[in-house]
Amino acid sequence: MVRRSSWGMAVAVLAVLAPLSSAAQSPMAVAPATQTPFDRRAAQLVDLLRGNIVFSDYFAPSFQTAIPEAQFRTISASLIAQYGQPLRIDKATSTDGQSGTVLLRFEKGVGTIVLDVDTLANNRVTGLRLTGFVVANDSYTQIATEMAALPGKTGFLVAELGDAEMRTIASANADTQFAVGSVFKLYVLAELAAQIEAGQRRWSDVVPLSHFSFSSAATANWPRDTPVTLQTLANWMISVSDNGAADTLIHLLGRENIETRMRAAGHSAPSRNIPFLTTVEAFALKGNNFGDVRPHFIAGDDITQRRLIADHRDRLILPNVDGVSFTAGPRFIDSLEWFASPKDVARLMTHLRAQRGKPVLAAMAINQGVSPVAAADWRYLGYKGGSENGVLSMALLGERKSDGRWVVVTASWNNSDANVAPEPLIGLVTRLLTLAAK
């Protein structure tokens, strides 16, 4: 399930670079008058990263409101841990003197940074984002080592897809079942496409928005029974991970039909996801309002769990989701979740690619999950991510520009003891995607 809608994975990080410490801060250097505001701020990036420039002097108030200094520092620390210290500006390019691109060299490679500077007298920075990173001498082995060092458990798979087989390029723990959060919505998408292909439904069919859920970026506060098309629900469910759209589709398509589709897509341990929970059911069962039901559900077999869901369907509703699932750290992520191995996800992507409906691939390509720089080597790139406390998962399906081959890149990170920050896995998966494009 997703608290951060697919999460802020559409770009590597907004405003990702920050001072490493508050020590040794000094006034900003005076630049020659011939320099543009962009040139001047770009030249100060290394000093900013080394803690020699005051945060509030460098960034405009609008930026400071969107990204407070404490958050900036946290994101920065993760970035520096991955790529080493900043060394110098390799290149800074702007057509208007206010906005442009900076190539910033770190110890382990070069980051591409988009920098925007305001037009006021002090020319402070209004936007700074890392859109890509090229790691020097990178390799699957190096990425696997770094991923394994993350707290908790991790796994990934990079594989080429053929018509009837999958060729593994690189992997680690690819057969291990992980909690994958909203990646489960790809099974809902697959069943929707199958029912449409069978002539039972059409993408243009209009249905009522019948079920609401927590963390619904598109449908929050919409009137119940608002008419929407199936394609709209699919686009919302995949691109912004809207939980209300997902739950509406699960009830419409039938959970047992989705379970059958999950088996057809090659899930290696389907019982882990039977009964196929809606987001409201999962959120509710994790919370304190269902302490009486949860132990029996976790201990039960598929039949028992299905009966418990049916017996408590009048209680398993949004008003009974108490919110503890989102504020108290990881909760039951090993037993009350949606699960898949990296190989399961790859087989699911193969299944989706084989379905004839163009809207399937179109829905997955709305939010590509990585920066435009990382996506540039791909003729097509589709994405679905998932996250909750202690859970992070990314799944990408791409068609290489270089040879037209289809590739899956997927990774998961679970930590039952603490929340996981998105930046480390985003960086590692982006590097996997870069290597896979070649």
GROMACS .gro file of C-alpha atoms in nm:
model
  438
    1MET     CA    1   0.000   0.000   0.000
    2VAL     CA    2   0.114   0.353  -0.057
    3ARG     CA    3   0.135   0.650   0.171
    4ARG     CA    4   0.366   0.836  -0.065
    5SER     CA    5   0.200   0.816  -0.399
    6SER     CA    6   0.415   0.590  -0.619
    7TRP     CA    7   0.575   0.780  -0.473
    8GLY     CA    8   0.769   1.071  -0.521
    9MET     CA    9   0.961   0.826  -0.731
   10ALA     CA   10   0.893   1.019  -1.045
   11VAL     CA   11   1.217   1.210  -0.989
   12ALA     CA   12   1.520   1.100  -0.798
   13VAL     CA   13   1.472   1.363  -0.528
   14LEU     CA   14   1.348   1.720  -0.516
   15ALA     CA   15   1.608   1.945  -0.363
   16VAL     CA   16   1.846   1.668  -0.282
   17LEU     CA   17   2.165   1.845  -0.194
   18ALA     CA   18   2.226   2.001   0.148
   19PRO     CA   19   2.505   2.105   0.385
   20LEU     CA   20   2.677   1.815   0.550
   21SER     CA   21   2.706   2.004   0.877
   22SER     CA   22   2.629   2.343   1.020
   23ALA     CA   23   2.993   2.410   1.101
   24ALA     CA   24   3.228   2.651   0.924
   25GLN     CA   25   2.956   2.848   0.746
   26SER     CA   26   3.078   3.167   0.583
   27PRO     CA   27   2.941   3.449   0.367
   28MET     CA   28   2.892   3.375  -0.001
   29ALA     CA   29   3.178   3.458  -0.229
   30VAL     CA   30   3.149   3.768  -0.450
   31ALA     CA   31   3.144   3.667  -0.814
   32PRO     CA   32   3.258   3.878  -1.111
   33ALA     CA   33   2.989   4.107  -1.251
   34THR     CA   34   2.999   3.923  -1.585
   35GLN     CA   35   2.854   3.611  -1.428
   36THR     CA   36   2.480   3.550  -1.463
   37PRO     CA   37   2.271   3.467  -1.154
   38PHE     CA   38   2.266   3.104  -1.271
   39ASP     CA   39   2.644   3.094  -1.313
   40ARG     CA   40   2.697   3.242  -0.970
   41ARG     CA   41   2.467   2.999  -0.789
   42ALA     CA   42   2.596   2.701  -0.986
   43ALA     CA   43   2.954   2.789  -0.888
   44GLN     CA   44   2.852   2.787  -0.520
   45LEU     CA   45   2.713   2.432  -0.519
   46VAL     CA   46   3.031   2.269  -0.395
   47ASP     CA   47   3.063   2.519  -0.111
   48LEU     CA   48   2.695   2.465  -0.029
   49LEU     CA   49   2.754   2.093   0.002
   50ARG     CA   50   3.063   2.145   0.215
   51GLY     CA   51   2.862   2.352   0.463
   52ASN     CA   52   3.026   2.684   0.377
   53ILE     CA   53   2.706   2.863   0.272
   54VAL     CA   54   2.407   2.938   0.491
   55PHE     CA   55   2.097   2.746   0.379
   56SER     CA   56   1.865   3.047   0.406
   57ASP     CA   57   2.106   3.269   0.211
   58TYR     CA   58   2.120   3.026  -0.080
   59PHE     CA   59   1.755   2.922  -0.110
   60ALA     CA   60   1.447   3.139  -0.165
   61PRO     CA   61   1.167   3.137   0.096
   62SER     CA   62   0.943   2.930  -0.133
   63PHE     CA   63   1.207   2.658  -0.148
   64GLN     CA   64   1.263   2.668   0.228
   65THR     CA   65   0.890   2.621   0.284
   66ALA     CA   66   0.870   2.325   0.047
   67ILE     CA   67   1.192   2.163   0.168
   68PRO     CA   68   1.284   2.261   0.526
   69GLU     CA   69   1.652   2.258   0.613
   70ALA     CA   70   1.623   1.949   0.834
   71GLN     CA   71   1.468   1.750   0.549
   72PHE     CA   72   1.728   1.887   0.311
   73ARG     CA   73   2.007   1.766   0.539
   74THR     CA   74   1.855   1.419   0.574
   75ILE     CA   75   1.820   1.371   0.200
   76SER     CA   76   2.167   1.510   0.146
   77ALA     CA   77   2.327   1.270   0.393
   78SER     CA   78   2.181   0.975   0.204
   79LEU     CA   79   2.306   1.114  -0.126
   80ILE     CA   80   2.656   1.176   0.001
   81ALA     CA   81   2.666   0.830   0.157
   82GLN     CA   82   2.598   0.681  -0.186
   83TYR     CA   83   2.812   0.899  -0.409
   84GLY     CA   84   3.084   1.050  -0.190
   85GLN     CA   85   3.190   1.411  -0.143
   86PRO     CA   86   3.126   1.677  -0.408
   87LEU     CA   87   3.445   1.781  -0.584
   88ARG     CA   88   3.385   2.037  -0.859
   89ILE     CA   89   3.154   2.171  -1.129
   90ASP     CA   90   3.229   1.998  -1.458
   91LYS     CA   91   2.987   2.206  -1.664
   92ALA     CA   92   2.707   2.461  -1.614
   93THR     CA   93   2.473   2.545  -1.901
   94SER     CA   94   2.192   2.802  -1.917
   95THR     CA   95   2.018   2.976  -2.207
   96ASP     CA   96   1.864   3.259  -2.005
   97GLY     CA   97   2.098   3.311  -1.710
   98GLN     CA   98   1.830   3.204  -1.460
   99SER     CA   99   1.772   2.831  -1.516
  100GLY     CA  100   1.988   2.553  -1.647
  101THR     CA  101   2.175   2.230  -1.593
  102VAL     CA  102   2.483   2.165  -1.382
  103LEU     CA  103   2.711   1.862  -1.404
  104LEU     CA  104   2.846   1.821  -1.051
  105ARG     CA  105   3.129   1.576  -0.995
  106PHE     CA  106   3.130   1.364  -0.680
  107GLU     CA  107   3.390   1.113  -0.569
  108LYS     CA  108   3.197   0.828  -0.730
  109GLY     CA  109   3.053   0.991  -1.039
  110VAL     CA  110   2.871   1.287  -1.191
  111GLY     CA  111   2.526   1.414  -1.098
  112THR     CA  112   2.303   1.612  -1.333
  113ILE     CA  113   2.132   1.896  -1.145
  114VAL     CA  114   1.859   2.128  -1.270
  115LEU     CA  115   1.894   2.468  -1.101
  116ASP     CA  116   1.644   2.756  -1.104
  117VAL     CA  117   1.729   3.103  -0.971
  118ASP     CA  118   1.479   3.383  -0.900
  119THR     CA  119   1.494   3.728  -1.062
  120LEU     CA  120   1.500   3.927  -0.738
  121ALA     CA  121   1.803   4.126  -0.630
  122ASN     CA  122   1.953   3.849  -0.417
  123ASN     CA  123   1.896   3.582  -0.686
  124ARG     CA  124   1.827   3.298  -0.448
  125VAL     CA  125   1.758   2.945  -0.569
  126THR     CA  126   1.393   2.846  -0.613
  127GLY     CA  127   1.448   2.497  -0.751
  128LEU     CA  128   1.722   2.237  -0.728
  129ARG     CA  129   1.681   1.874  -0.823
  130LEU     CA  130   1.904   1.584  -0.909
  131THR     CA  131   1.773   1.433  -1.234
  132GLY     CA  132   2.033   1.166  -1.293
  133PHE     CA  133   2.363   1.023  -1.180
  134VAL     CA  134   2.635   0.845  -1.373
  135VAL     CA  135   2.851   0.636  -1.141
  136ALA     CA  136   3.210   0.583  -1.251
  137ASN     CA  137   3.294   0.216  -1.316
  138ASP     CA  138   2.953   0.106  -1.193
  139SER     CA  139   2.855  -0.261  -1.198
  140TYR     CA  140   2.575  -0.493  -1.095
  141THR     CA  141   2.807  -0.643  -0.837
  142GLN     CA  142   2.873  -0.304  -0.679
  143ILE     CA  143   2.501  -0.224  -0.670
  144ALA     CA  144   2.422  -0.563  -0.518
  145THR     CA  145   2.679  -0.502  -0.244
  146GLU     CA  146   2.535  -0.161  -0.162
  147MET     CA  147   2.178  -0.289  -0.164
  148ALA     CA  148   2.269  -0.578   0.067
  149ALA     CA  149   2.413  -0.329   0.315
  150LEU     CA  150   2.075  -0.160   0.367
  151PRO     CA  151   1.910  -0.250   0.699
  152GLY     CA  152   1.649  -0.524   0.674
  153LYS     CA  153   1.623  -0.743   0.365
  154THR     CA  154   1.652  -0.655  -0.002
  155GLY     CA  155   1.629  -0.819  -0.340
  156PHE     CA  156   1.637  -0.723  -0.706
  157LEU     CA  157   1.620  -0.861  -1.056
  158VAL     CA  158   1.725  -0.733  -1.397
  159ALA     CA  159   1.604  -0.957  -1.677
  160GLU     CA  160   1.549  -0.953  -2.051
  161LEU     CA  161   1.205  -1.074  -2.161
  162GLY     CA  162   1.158  -1.305  -2.456
  163ASP     CA  163   0.831  -1.435  -2.600
  164ALA     CA  164   0.832  -1.742  -2.377
  165GLU     CA  165   1.124  -1.706  -2.141
  166MET     CA  166   1.309  -1.464  -1.919
  167ARG     CA  167   1.687  -1.427  -1.916
  168THR     CA  168   1.834  -1.305  -1.590
  169ILE     CA  169   2.104  -1.042  -1.630
  170ALA     CA  170   2.166  -0.975  -1.260
  171SER     CA  171   1.985  -1.058  -0.939
  172ALA     CA  172   1.998  -1.098  -0.563
  173ASN     CA  173   1.733  -1.282  -0.358
  174ALA     CA  174   1.513  -1.288  -0.666
  175ASP     CA  175   1.302  -1.580  -0.537
  176THR     CA  176   1.241  -1.427  -0.193
  177GLN     CA  177   0.891  -1.305  -0.110
  178PHE     CA  178   0.884  -0.936  -0.014
  179ALA     CA  179   0.609  -0.703   0.093
  180VAL     CA  180   0.566  -0.489  -0.219
  181GLY     CA  181   0.302  -0.233  -0.124
  182SER     CA  182   0.108  -0.092  -0.417
  183VAL     CA  183   0.292  -0.298  -0.676
  184PHE     CA  184  -0.001  -0.535  -0.612
  185LYS     CA  185  -0.215  -0.298  -0.821
  186LEU     CA  186  -0.052  -0.438  -1.134
  187TYR     CA  187  -0.246  -0.761  -1.072
  188VAL     CA  188  -0.567  -0.556  -1.064
  189LEU     CA  189  -0.465  -0.389  -1.389
  190ALA     CA  190  -0.393  -0.729  -1.546
  191GLU     CA  191  -0.739  -0.862  -1.454
  192LEU     CA  192  -0.909  -0.547  -1.581
  193ALA     CA  193  -0.728  -0.583  -1.914
  194ALA     CA  194  -0.820  -0.952  -1.932
  195GLN     CA  195  -1.191  -0.884  -1.877
  196ILE     CA  196  -1.181  -0.614  -2.144
  197GLU     CA  197  -0.998  -0.845  -2.386
  198ALA     CA  198  -1.265  -1.110  -2.321
  199GLY     CA  199  -1.538  -0.864  -2.417
  200GLN     CA  200  -1.686  -0.842  -2.068
  201ARG     CA  201  -1.603  -0.474  -2.035
  202ARG     CA  202  -1.467  -0.177  -2.229
  203TRP     CA  203  -1.211   0.081  -2.126
  204SER     CA  204  -1.475   0.347  -2.190
  205ASP     CA  205  -1.734   0.189  -1.958
  206VAL     CA  206  -1.856   0.435  -1.696
  207VAL     CA  207  -1.888   0.305  -1.340
  208PRO     CA  208  -1.954   0.471  -1.002
  209LEU     CA  209  -1.663   0.556  -0.774
  210SER     CA  210  -1.793   0.320  -0.510
  211HIS     CA  211  -1.515   0.274  -0.254
  212PHE     CA  212  -1.291   0.521  -0.079
  213SER     CA  213  -0.962   0.468   0.099
  214PHE     CA  214  -0.682   0.640   0.282
  215SER     CA  215  -0.411   0.806   0.070
  216SER     CA  216  -0.611   0.857  -0.248
  217ALA     CA  217  -0.438   1.136  -0.436
  218ALA     CA  218  -0.692   1.157  -0.717
  219THR     CA  219  -1.024   1.065  -0.551
  220ALA     CA  220  -0.991   1.222  -0.205
  221ASN     CA  221  -1.312   1.404  -0.107
  222TRP     CA  222  -1.489   1.316  -0.431
  223PRO     CA  223  -1.863   1.250  -0.400
  224ARG     CA  224  -1.953   0.882  -0.371
  225ASP     CA  225  -2.080   0.727  -0.694
  226THR     CA  226  -1.916   0.991  -0.914
  227PRO     CA  227  -1.922   0.839  -1.266
  228VAL     CA  228  -1.576   0.761  -1.402
  229THR     CA  229  -1.448   0.543  -1.685
  230LEU     CA  230  -1.255   0.223  -1.626
  231GLN     CA  231  -0.955   0.372  -1.804
  232THR     CA  232  -0.962   0.672  -1.570
  233LEU     CA  233  -0.967   0.443  -1.266
  234ALA     CA  234  -0.676   0.243  -1.410
  235ASN     CA  235  -0.474   0.556  -1.481
  236TRP     CA  236  -0.533   0.690  -1.129
  237MET     CA  237  -0.456   0.356  -0.967
  238ILE     CA  238  -0.123   0.316  -1.147
  239SER     CA  239   0.010   0.670  -1.201
  240VAL     CA  240  -0.064   0.820  -0.857
  241SER     CA  241  -0.140   0.493  -0.677
  242ASP     CA  242  -0.490   0.606  -0.585
  243ASN     CA  243  -0.626   0.360  -0.330
  244GLY     CA  244  -0.991   0.453  -0.381
  245ALA     CA  245  -0.958   0.374  -0.751
  246ALA     CA  246  -0.790   0.044  -0.667
  247ASP     CA  247  -1.057  -0.061  -0.417
  248THR     CA  248  -1.336   0.036  -0.657
  249LEU     CA  249  -1.179  -0.184  -0.925
  250ILE     CA  250  -1.119  -0.477  -0.688
  251HIS     CA  251  -1.487  -0.481  -0.588
  252LEU     CA  252  -1.597  -0.439  -0.949
  253LEU     CA  253  -1.371  -0.708  -1.099
  254GLY     CA  254  -1.404  -0.954  -0.810
  255ARG     CA  255  -1.125  -1.047  -0.574
  256GLU     CA  256  -1.137  -1.415  -0.671
  257ASN     CA  257  -1.098  -1.323  -1.038
  258ILE     CA  258  -0.789  -1.119  -0.949
  259GLU     CA  259  -0.653  -1.413  -0.751
  260THR     CA  260  -0.699  -1.633  -1.057
  261ARG     CA  261  -0.520  -1.374  -1.268
  262MET     CA  262  -0.236  -1.363  -1.016
  263ARG     CA  263  -0.187  -1.738  -1.057
  264ALA     CA  264  -0.203  -1.706  -1.437
  265ALA     CA  265   0.066  -1.438  -1.421
  266GLY     CA  266   0.299  -1.688  -1.254
  267HIS     CA  267   0.304  -1.587  -0.887
  268SER     CA  268   0.516  -1.847  -0.707
  269ALA     CA  269   0.334  -1.826  -0.371
  270PRO     CA  270  -0.022  -1.706  -0.443
  271SER     CA  271  -0.153  -1.806  -0.101
  272ARG     CA  272   0.043  -1.513   0.044
  273ASN     CA  273  -0.211  -1.285  -0.127
  274ILE     CA  274  -0.529  -1.487  -0.075
  275PRO     CA  275  -0.773  -1.343   0.003
  276PHE     CA  276  -0.666  -1.052  -0.217
  277LEU     CA  277  -0.712  -0.760   0.022
  278THR     CA  278  -0.843  -0.417  -0.061
  279THR     CA  279  -0.637  -0.129   0.076
  280VAL     CA  280  -0.907  -0.048   0.334
  281GLU     CA  281  -0.911  -0.408   0.457
  282ALA     CA  282  -0.533  -0.415   0.490
  283PHE     CA  283  -0.513  -0.075   0.660
  284ALA     CA  284  -0.793  -0.166   0.900
  285LEU     CA  285  -0.654  -0.507   0.994
  286LYS     CA  286  -0.317  -0.352   1.076
  287GLY     CA  287  -0.475  -0.102   1.314
  288ASN     CA  288  -0.574  -0.111   1.679
  289ASN     CA  289  -0.945  -0.138   1.601
  290PHE     CA  290  -0.895  -0.496   1.483
  291GLY     CA  291  -0.672  -0.637   1.756
  292ASP     CA  292  -0.940  -0.902   1.815
  293VAL     CA  293  -0.946  -1.022   1.453
  294ARG     CA  294  -0.587  -0.977   1.342
  295PRO     CA  295  -0.424  -1.272   1.528
  296HIS     CA  296  -0.682  -1.513   1.387
  297PHE     CA  297  -0.641  -1.370   1.039
  298ILE     CA  298  -0.262  -1.397   1.045
  299ALA     CA  299  -0.273  -1.753   1.180
  300GLY     CA  300  -0.551  -1.870   0.947
  301ASP     CA  301  -0.531  -2.053   0.617
  302ASP     CA  302  -0.686  -1.912   0.298
  303ILE     CA  303  -1.034  -2.043   0.383
  304THR     CA  304  -1.025  -1.905   0.737
  305GLN     CA  305  -0.896  -1.569   0.622
  306ARG     CA  306  -1.165  -1.545   0.354
  307ARG     CA  307  -1.434  -1.625   0.611
  308LEU     CA  308  -1.300  -1.361   0.851
  309ILE     CA  309  -1.310  -1.097   0.578
  310ALA     CA  310  -1.670  -1.193   0.495
  311ASP     CA  311  -1.778  -1.204   0.860
  312HIS     CA  312  -1.635  -0.858   0.931
  313ARG     CA  313  -1.710  -0.685   0.602
  314ASP     CA  314  -1.940  -0.435   0.778
  315ARG     CA  315  -1.650  -0.336   1.009
  316LEU     CA  316  -1.374  -0.335   0.747
  317ILE     CA  317  -1.458   0.012   0.622
  318LEU     CA  318  -1.271   0.340   0.597
  319PRO     CA  319  -1.411   0.498   0.917
  320ASN     CA  320  -1.256   0.208   1.111
  321VAL     CA  321  -0.905   0.270   0.975
  322ASP     CA  322  -0.745   0.427   1.282
  323GLY     CA  323  -0.431   0.563   1.120
  324VAL     CA  324  -0.182   0.383   1.343
  325SER     CA  325  -0.052   0.203   1.033
  326PHE     CA  326   0.087   0.530   0.907
  327THR     CA  327   0.235   0.681   1.222
  328ALA     CA  328   0.381   0.405   1.440
  329GLY     CA  329   0.648   0.252   1.220
  330PRO     CA  330   0.627  -0.083   1.036
  331ARG     CA  331   0.329  -0.299   1.133
  332PHE     CA  332   0.295  -0.665   1.041
  333ILE     CA  333   0.473  -0.623   0.709
  334ASP     CA  334   0.579  -0.988   0.716
  335SER     CA  335   0.224  -1.119   0.755
  336LEU     CA  336  -0.037  -0.858   0.658
  337GLU     CA  337   0.053  -0.715   0.320
  338TRP     CA  338   0.075  -0.798  -0.049
  339PHE     CA  339   0.373  -1.012  -0.139
  340ALA     CA  340   0.579  -1.098  -0.446
  341SER     CA  341   0.934  -1.197  -0.528
  342PRO     CA  342   1.136  -1.004  -0.784
  343LYS     CA  343   1.083  -1.295  -1.023
  344ASP     CA  344   0.708  -1.285  -0.958
  345VAL     CA  345   0.708  -0.916  -1.051
  346ALA     CA  346   0.905  -0.988  -1.367
  347ARG     CA  347   0.661  -1.261  -1.469
  348LEU     CA  348   0.374  -1.020  -1.404
  349MET     CA  349   0.538  -0.760  -1.627
  350THR     CA  350   0.573  -1.026  -1.899
  351HIS     CA  351   0.202  -1.103  -1.859
  352LEU     CA  352   0.107  -0.735  -1.885
  353ARG     CA  353   0.321  -0.682  -2.194
  354ALA     CA  354   0.153  -0.978  -2.364
  355GLN     CA  355  -0.195  -0.835  -2.312
  356ARG     CA  356  -0.323  -0.658  -2.620
  357GLY     CA  357  -0.475  -0.350  -2.460
  358LYS     CA  358  -0.265  -0.039  -2.533
  359PRO     CA  359  -0.415   0.139  -2.229
  360VAL     CA  360  -0.227  -0.108  -2.004
  361LEU     CA  361   0.116   0.012  -2.113
  362ALA     CA  362  -0.009   0.369  -2.140
  363ALA     CA  363  -0.123   0.369  -1.775
  364MET     CA  364   0.215   0.242  -1.660
  365ALA     CA  365   0.402   0.508  -1.859
  366ILE     CA  366   0.223   0.812  -1.709
  367ASN     CA  367   0.460   0.809  -1.412
  368GLN     CA  368   0.789   0.657  -1.523
  369GLY     CA  369   0.927   0.638  -1.172
  370VAL     CA  370   1.270   0.782  -1.251
  371SER     CA  371   1.403   1.108  -1.387
  372PRO     CA  372   1.385   1.199  -1.758
  373VAL     CA  373   1.762   1.158  -1.775
  374ALA     CA  374   1.736   0.796  -1.658
  375ALA     CA  375   1.445   0.731  -1.894
  376ALA     CA  376   1.616   0.876  -2.200
  377ASP     CA  377   1.772   0.545  -2.314
  378TRP     CA  378   1.434   0.371  -2.329
  379ARG     CA  379   1.185   0.373  -2.616
  380TYR     CA  380   0.917   0.281  -2.364
  381LEU     CA  381   0.932   0.288  -1.985
  382GLY     CA  382   0.650   0.189  -1.752
  383TYR     CA  383   0.654   0.190  -1.374
  384LYS     CA  384   0.471   0.100  -1.057
  385GLY     CA  385   0.602   0.153  -0.708
  386GLY     CA  386   0.479   0.081  -0.360
  387SER     CA  387   0.560   0.200  -0.012
  388GLU     CA  388   0.444   0.202   0.345
  389ASN     CA  389   0.626   0.207   0.676
  390GLY     CA  390   0.914  -0.037   0.640
  391VAL     CA  391   0.826  -0.127   0.280
  392LEU     CA  392   0.961   0.003  -0.048
  393SER     CA  393   0.931  -0.154  -0.392
  394MET     CA  394   0.997  -0.043  -0.750
  395ALA     CA  395   0.905  -0.223  -1.072
  396LEU     CA  396   0.995  -0.099  -1.421
  397LEU     CA  397   0.928  -0.241  -1.766
  398GLY     CA  398   1.127  -0.093  -2.052
  399GLU     CA  399   1.198  -0.132  -2.422
  400ARG     CA  400   1.557  -0.044  -2.502
  401LYS     CA  401   1.625   0.213  -2.770
  402SER     CA  402   1.951   0.039  -2.860
  403ASP     CA  403   1.813  -0.300  -2.964
  404GLY     CA  404   1.436  -0.303  -2.902
  405ARG     CA  405   1.460  -0.570  -2.633
  406TRP     CA  406   1.223  -0.562  -2.337
  407VAL     CA  407   1.371  -0.553  -1.989
  408VAL     CA  408   1.237  -0.570  -1.634
  409VAL     CA  409   1.414  -0.393  -1.348
  410THR     CA  410   1.258  -0.451  -1.006
  411ALA     CA  411   1.374  -0.424  -0.646
  412SER     CA  412   1.224  -0.444  -0.298
  413TRP     CA  413   1.340  -0.338   0.046
  414ASN     CA  414   1.169  -0.446   0.370
  415ASN     CA  415   1.265  -0.354   0.725
  416SER     CA  416   1.036  -0.472   1.004
  417ASP     CA  417   1.223  -0.266   1.263
  418ALA     CA  418   1.219   0.083   1.113
  419ASN     CA  419   1.086   0.296   0.832
  420VAL     CA  420   1.289   0.304   0.511
  421ALA     CA  421   1.385   0.624   0.331
  422PRO     CA  422   1.316   0.625  -0.041
  423GLU     CA  423   1.636   0.789  -0.161
  424PRO     CA  424   1.879   0.494  -0.129
  425LEU     CA  425   1.662   0.251  -0.324
  426ILE     CA  426   1.569   0.510  -0.586
  427GLY     CA  427   1.938   0.574  -0.647
  428LEU     CA  428   2.025   0.205  -0.668
  429VAL     CA  429   1.735   0.120  -0.901
  430THR     CA  430   1.820   0.416  -1.123
  431ARG     CA  431   2.172   0.280  -1.151
  432LEU     CA  432   2.036  -0.067  -1.234
  433LEU     CA  433   1.822   0.089  -1.507
  434THR     CA  434   2.122   0.275  -1.647
  435LEU     CA  435   2.327  -0.045  -1.668
  436ALA     CA  436   2.032  -0.238  -1.813
  437ALA     CA  437   1.992   0.014  -2.095
  438LYS     CA  438   2.331  -0.078  -2.240
   0.00000   0.00000   0.00000
